[in-house]
Every structure is written in C-alpha cells, then in structure tokens.
PDB file of N, CA and C in Angstrom:
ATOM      1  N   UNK A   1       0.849  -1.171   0.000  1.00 86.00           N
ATOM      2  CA  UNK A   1       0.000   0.000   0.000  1.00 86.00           C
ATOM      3  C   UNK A   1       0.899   1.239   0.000  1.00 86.00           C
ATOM      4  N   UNK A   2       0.373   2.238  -0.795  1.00 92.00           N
ATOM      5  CA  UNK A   2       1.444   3.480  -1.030  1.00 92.00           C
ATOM      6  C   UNK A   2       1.173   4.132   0.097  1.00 92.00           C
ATOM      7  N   UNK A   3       1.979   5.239   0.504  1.00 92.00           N
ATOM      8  CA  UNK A   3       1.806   5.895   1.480  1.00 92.00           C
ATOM      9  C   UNK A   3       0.382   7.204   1.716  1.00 92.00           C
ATOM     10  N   UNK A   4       0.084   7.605   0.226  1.00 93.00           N
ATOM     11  CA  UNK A   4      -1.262   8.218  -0.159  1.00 93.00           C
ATOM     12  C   UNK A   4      -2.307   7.575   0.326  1.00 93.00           C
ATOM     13  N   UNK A   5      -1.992   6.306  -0.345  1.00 96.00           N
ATOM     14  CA  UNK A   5      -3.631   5.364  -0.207  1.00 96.00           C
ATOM     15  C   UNK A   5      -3.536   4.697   1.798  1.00 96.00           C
ATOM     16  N   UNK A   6      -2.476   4.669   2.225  1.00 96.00           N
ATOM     17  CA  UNK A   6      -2.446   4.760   3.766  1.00 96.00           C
ATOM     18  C   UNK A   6      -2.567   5.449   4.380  1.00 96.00           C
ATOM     19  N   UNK A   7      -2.497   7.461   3.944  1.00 96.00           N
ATOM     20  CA  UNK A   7      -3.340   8.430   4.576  1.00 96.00           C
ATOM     21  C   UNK A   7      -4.532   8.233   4.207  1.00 96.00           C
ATOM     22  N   UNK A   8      -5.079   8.288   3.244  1.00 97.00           N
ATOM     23  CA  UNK A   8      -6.435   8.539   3.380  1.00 97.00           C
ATOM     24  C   UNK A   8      -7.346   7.020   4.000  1.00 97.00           C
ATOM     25  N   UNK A   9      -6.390   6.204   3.947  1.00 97.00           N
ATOM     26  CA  UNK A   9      -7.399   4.806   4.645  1.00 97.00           C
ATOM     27  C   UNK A   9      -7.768   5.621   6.076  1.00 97.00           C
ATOM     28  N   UNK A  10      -6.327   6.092   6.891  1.00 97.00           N
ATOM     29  CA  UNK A  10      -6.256   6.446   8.425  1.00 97.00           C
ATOM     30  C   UNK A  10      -7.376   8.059   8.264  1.00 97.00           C
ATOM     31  N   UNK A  11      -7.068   8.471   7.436  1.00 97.00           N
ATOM     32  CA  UNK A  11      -8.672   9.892   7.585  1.00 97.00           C
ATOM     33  C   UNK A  11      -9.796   9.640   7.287  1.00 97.00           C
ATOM     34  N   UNK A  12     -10.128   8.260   6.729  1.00 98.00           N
ATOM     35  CA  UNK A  12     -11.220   7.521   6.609  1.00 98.00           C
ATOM     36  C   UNK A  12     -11.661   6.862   8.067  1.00 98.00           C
ATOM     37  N   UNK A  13     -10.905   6.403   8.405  1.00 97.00           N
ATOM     38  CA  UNK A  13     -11.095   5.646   9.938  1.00 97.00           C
ATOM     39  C   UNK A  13     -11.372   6.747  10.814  1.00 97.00           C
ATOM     40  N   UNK A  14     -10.491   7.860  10.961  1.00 97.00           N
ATOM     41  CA  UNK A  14     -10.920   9.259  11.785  1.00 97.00           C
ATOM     42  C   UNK A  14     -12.247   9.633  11.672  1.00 97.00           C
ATOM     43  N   UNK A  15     -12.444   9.876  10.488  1.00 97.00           N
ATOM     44  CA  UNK A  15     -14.065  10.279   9.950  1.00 97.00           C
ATOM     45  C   UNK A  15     -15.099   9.161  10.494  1.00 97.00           C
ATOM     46  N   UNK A  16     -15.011   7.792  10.306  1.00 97.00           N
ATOM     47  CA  UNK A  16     -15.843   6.657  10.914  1.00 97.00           C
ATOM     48  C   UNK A  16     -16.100   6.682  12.653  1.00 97.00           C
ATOM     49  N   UNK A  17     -14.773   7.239  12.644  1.00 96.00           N
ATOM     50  CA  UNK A  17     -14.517   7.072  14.351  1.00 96.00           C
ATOM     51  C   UNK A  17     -15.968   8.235  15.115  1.00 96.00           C
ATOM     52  N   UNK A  18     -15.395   9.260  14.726  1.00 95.00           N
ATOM     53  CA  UNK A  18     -16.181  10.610  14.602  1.00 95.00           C
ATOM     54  C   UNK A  18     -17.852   9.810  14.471  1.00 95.00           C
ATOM     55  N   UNK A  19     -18.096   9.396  13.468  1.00 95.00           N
ATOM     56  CA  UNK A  19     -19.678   8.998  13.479  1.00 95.00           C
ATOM     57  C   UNK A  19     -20.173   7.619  14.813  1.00 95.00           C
ATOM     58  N   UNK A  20     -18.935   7.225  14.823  1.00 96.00           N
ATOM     59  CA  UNK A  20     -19.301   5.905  16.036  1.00 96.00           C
ATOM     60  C   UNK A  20     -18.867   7.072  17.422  1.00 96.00           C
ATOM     61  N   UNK A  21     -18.050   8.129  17.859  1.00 95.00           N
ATOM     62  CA  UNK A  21     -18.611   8.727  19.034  1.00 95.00           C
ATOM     63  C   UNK A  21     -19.774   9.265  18.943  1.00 95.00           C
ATOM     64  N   UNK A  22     -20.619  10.003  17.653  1.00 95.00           N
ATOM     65  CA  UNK A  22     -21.463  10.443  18.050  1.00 95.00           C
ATOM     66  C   UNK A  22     -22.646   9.648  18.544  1.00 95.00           C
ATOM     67  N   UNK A  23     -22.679   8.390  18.274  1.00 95.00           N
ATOM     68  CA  UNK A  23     -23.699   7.183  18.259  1.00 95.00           C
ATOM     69  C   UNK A  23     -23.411   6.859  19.607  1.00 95.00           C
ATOM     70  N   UNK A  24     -22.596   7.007  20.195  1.00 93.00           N
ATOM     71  CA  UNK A  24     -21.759   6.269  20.782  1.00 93.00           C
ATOM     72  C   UNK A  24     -22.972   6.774  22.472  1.00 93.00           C
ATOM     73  N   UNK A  25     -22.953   5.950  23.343  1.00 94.00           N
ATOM     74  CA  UNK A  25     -23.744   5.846  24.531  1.00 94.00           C
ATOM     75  C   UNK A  25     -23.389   5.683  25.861  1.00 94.00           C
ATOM     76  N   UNK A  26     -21.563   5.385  26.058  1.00 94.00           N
ATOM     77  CA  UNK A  26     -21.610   4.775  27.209  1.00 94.00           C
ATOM     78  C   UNK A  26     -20.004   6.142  27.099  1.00 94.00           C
ATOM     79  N   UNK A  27     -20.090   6.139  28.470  1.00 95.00           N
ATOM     80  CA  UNK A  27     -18.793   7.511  28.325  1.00 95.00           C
ATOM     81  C   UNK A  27     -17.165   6.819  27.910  1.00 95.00           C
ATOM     82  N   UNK A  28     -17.489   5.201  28.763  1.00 96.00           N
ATOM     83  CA  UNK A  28     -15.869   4.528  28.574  1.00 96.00           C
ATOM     84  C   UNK A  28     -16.113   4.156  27.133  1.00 96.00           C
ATOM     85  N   UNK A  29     -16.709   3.829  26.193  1.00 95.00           N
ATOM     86  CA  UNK A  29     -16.660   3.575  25.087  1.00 95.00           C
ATOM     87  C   UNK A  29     -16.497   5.027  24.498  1.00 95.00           C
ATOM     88  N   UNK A  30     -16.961   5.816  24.949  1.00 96.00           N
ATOM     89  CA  UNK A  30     -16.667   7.189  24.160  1.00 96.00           C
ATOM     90  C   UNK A  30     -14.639   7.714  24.341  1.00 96.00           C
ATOM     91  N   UNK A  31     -14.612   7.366  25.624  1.00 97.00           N
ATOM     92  CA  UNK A  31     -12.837   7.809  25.783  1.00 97.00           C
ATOM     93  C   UNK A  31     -12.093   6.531  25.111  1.00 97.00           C
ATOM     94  N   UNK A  32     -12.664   5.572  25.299  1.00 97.00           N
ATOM     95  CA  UNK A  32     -11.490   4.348  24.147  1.00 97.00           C
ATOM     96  C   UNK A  32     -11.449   5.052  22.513  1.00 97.00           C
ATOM     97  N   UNK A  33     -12.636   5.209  22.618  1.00 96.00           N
ATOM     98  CA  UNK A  33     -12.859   5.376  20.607  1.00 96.00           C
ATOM     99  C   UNK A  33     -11.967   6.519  20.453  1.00 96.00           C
ATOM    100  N   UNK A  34     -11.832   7.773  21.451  1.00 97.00           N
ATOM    101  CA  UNK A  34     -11.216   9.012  21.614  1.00 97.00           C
ATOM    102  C   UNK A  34      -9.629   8.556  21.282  1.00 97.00           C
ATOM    103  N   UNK A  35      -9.326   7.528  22.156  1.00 97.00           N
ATOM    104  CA  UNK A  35      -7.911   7.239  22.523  1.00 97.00           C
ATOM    105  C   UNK A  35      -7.349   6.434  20.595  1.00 97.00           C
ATOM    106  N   UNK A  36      -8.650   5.888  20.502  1.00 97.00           N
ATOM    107  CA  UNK A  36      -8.225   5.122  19.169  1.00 97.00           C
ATOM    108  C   UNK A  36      -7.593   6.051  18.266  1.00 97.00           C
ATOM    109  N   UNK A  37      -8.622   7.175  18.179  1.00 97.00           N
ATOM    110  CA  UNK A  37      -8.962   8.837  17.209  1.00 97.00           C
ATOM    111  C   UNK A  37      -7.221   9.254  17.275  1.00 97.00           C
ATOM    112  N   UNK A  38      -6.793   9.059  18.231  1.00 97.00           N
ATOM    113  CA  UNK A  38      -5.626  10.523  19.235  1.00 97.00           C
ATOM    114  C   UNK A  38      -4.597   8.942  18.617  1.00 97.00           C
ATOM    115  N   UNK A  39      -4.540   7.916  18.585  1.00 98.00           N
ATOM    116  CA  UNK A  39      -3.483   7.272  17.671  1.00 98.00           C
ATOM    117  C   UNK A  39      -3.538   7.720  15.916  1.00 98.00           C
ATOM    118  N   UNK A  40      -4.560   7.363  15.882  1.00 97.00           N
ATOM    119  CA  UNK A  40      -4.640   7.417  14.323  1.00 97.00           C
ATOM    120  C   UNK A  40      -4.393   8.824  13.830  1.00 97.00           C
ATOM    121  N   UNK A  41      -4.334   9.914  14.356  1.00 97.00           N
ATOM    122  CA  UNK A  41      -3.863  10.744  14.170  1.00 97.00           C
ATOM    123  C   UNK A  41      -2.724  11.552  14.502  1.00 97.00           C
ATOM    124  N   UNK A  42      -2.003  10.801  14.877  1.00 98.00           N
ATOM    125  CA  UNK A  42      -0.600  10.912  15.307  1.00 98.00           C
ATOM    126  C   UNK A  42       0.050  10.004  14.338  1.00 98.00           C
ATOM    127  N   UNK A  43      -0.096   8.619  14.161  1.00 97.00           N
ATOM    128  CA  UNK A  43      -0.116   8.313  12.409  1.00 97.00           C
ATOM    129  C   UNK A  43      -0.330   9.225  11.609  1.00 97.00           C
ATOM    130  N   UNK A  44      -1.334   9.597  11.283  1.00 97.00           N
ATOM    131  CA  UNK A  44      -1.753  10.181   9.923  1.00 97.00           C
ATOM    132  C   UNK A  44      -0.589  11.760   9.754  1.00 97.00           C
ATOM    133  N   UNK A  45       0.085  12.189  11.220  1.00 97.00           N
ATOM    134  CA  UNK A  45       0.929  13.290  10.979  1.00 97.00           C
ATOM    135  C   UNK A  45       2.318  12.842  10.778  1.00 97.00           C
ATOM    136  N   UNK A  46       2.874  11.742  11.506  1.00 97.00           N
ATOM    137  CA  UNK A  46       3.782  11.325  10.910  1.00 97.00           C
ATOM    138  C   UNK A  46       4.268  10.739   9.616  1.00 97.00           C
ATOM    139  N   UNK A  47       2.593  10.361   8.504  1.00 97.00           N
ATOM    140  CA  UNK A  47       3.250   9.995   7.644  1.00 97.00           C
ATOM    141  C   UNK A  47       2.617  11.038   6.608  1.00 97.00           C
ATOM    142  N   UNK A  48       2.462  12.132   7.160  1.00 97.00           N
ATOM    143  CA  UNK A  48       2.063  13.491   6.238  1.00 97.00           C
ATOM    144  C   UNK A  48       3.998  13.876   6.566  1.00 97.00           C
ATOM    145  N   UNK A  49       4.291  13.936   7.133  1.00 97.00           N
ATOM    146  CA  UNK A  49       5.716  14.766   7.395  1.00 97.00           C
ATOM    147  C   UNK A  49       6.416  13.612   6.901  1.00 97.00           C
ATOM    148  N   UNK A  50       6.589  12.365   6.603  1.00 96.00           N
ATOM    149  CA  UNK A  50       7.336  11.239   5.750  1.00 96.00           C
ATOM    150  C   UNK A  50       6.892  11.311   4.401  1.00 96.00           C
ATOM    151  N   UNK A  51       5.607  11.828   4.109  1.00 96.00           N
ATOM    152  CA  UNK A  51       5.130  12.184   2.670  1.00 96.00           C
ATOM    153  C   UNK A  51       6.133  13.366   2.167  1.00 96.00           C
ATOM    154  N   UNK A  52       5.808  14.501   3.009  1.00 96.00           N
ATOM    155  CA  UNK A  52       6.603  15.614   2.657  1.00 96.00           C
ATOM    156  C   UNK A  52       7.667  15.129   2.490  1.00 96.00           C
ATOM    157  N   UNK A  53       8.498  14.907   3.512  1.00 96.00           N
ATOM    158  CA  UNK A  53      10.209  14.635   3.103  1.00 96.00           C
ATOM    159  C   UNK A  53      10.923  14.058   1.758  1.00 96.00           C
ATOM    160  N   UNK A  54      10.288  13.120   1.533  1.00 94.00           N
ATOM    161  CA  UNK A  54      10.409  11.900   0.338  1.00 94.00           C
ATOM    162  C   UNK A  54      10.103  13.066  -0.731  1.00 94.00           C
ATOM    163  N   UNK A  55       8.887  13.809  -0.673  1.00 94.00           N
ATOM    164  CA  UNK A  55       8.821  14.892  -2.017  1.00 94.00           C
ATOM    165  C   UNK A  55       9.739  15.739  -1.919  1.00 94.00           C
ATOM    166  N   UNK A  56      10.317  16.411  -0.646  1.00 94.00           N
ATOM    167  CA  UNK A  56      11.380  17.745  -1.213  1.00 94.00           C
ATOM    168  C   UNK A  56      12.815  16.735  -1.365  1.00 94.00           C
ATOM    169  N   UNK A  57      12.569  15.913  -1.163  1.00 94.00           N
ATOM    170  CA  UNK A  57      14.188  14.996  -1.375  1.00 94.00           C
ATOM    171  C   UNK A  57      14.158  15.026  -2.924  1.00 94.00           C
ATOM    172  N   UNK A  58      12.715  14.228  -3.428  1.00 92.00           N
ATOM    173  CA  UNK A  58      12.866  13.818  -4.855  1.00 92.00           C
ATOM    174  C   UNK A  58      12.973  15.170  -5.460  1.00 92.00           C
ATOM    175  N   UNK A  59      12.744  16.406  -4.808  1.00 90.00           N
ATOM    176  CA  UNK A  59      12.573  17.865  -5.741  1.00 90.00           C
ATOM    177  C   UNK A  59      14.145  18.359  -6.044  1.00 90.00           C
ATOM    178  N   UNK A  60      14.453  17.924  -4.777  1.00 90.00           N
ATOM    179  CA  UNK A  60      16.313  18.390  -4.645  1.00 90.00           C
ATOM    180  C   UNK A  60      16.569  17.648  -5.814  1.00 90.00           C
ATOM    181  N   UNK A  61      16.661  16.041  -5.823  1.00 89.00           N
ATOM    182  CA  UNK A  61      17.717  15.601  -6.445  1.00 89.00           C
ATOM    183  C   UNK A  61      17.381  15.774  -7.885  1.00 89.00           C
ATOM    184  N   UNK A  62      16.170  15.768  -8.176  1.00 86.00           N
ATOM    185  CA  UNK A  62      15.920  16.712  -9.621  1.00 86.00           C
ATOM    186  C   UNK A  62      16.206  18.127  -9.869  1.00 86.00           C
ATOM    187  N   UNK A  63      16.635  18.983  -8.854  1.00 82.00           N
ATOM    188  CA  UNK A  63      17.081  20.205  -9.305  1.00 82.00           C
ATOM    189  C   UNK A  63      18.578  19.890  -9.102  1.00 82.00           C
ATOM    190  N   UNK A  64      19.518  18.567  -8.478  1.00 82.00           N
ATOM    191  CA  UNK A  64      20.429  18.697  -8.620  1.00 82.00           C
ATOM    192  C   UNK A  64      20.994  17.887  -9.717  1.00 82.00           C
ATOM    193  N   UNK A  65      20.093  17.211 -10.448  1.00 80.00           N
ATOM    194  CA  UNK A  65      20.422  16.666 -11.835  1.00 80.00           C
ATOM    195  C   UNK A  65      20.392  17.477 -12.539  1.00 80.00           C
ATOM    196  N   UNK A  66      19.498  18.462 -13.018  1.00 77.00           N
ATOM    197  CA  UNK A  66      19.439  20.218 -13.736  1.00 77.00           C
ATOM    198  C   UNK A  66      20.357  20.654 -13.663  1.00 77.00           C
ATOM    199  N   UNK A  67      20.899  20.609 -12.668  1.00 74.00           N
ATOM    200  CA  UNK A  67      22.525  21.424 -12.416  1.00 74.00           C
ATOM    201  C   UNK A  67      23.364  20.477 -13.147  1.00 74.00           C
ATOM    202  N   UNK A  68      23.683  19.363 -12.885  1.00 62.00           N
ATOM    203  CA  UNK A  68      24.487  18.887 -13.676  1.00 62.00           C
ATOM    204  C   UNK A  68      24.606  18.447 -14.963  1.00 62.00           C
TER     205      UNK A  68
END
C-alpha cells in the first residue's frame, strides 16, 4: 500500500470514528474510541511529514540533476 492510499485509509477511519462517538452511549466507550482517534492521528501526521520529506528529497535531487 502506497503511502497516499495509507493516509487517506487512516482519515477515513478518523471520519468513521467521529460517526461511532457520536452514536456512541456509554462515556468509557466514548474515551477508548477518543484514545483510538488521538493514535490514528498521530499516524496520519507522521506519515504526512514522511510524505513531505520523500517529495522535497525527490525535488532536490531533480534540481540537482538540472545542475548537472
């Protein structure tokens, strides 16, 4: 799985999560689903900032092939 199609699986699950607290009825099931939410999005920023990197790397080494 590419790293694109593995963000948006994990902002898909955020968004699901979001509709199962609002459904949601019992307060400890509401702070687990919370706790699930508060991983998956600590994922989803680490591999937004591993997305980025990999693109300004590939931008460098194409402006440093231009140069040469």
């Amino acid at each position: 799985m590419s790293d694109k199609e593995l963000l948006k699986t994990i902002q898909n699950d955020i968004k699901n999560l979001d509709k199962c607290i609002e459904m949601c009825d019992s307060d400890e099931g509401i702070d687990y689903l919370k706790s699930i939410q508060k991983n998956l999005r600590s994922q989803e920023i680490k591999l937004v900032k591993q997305i980025a990197i990999k693109k300004a790397l590939k931008e460098q080494n194409n402006e440093q092939t231009k140069i040469n």
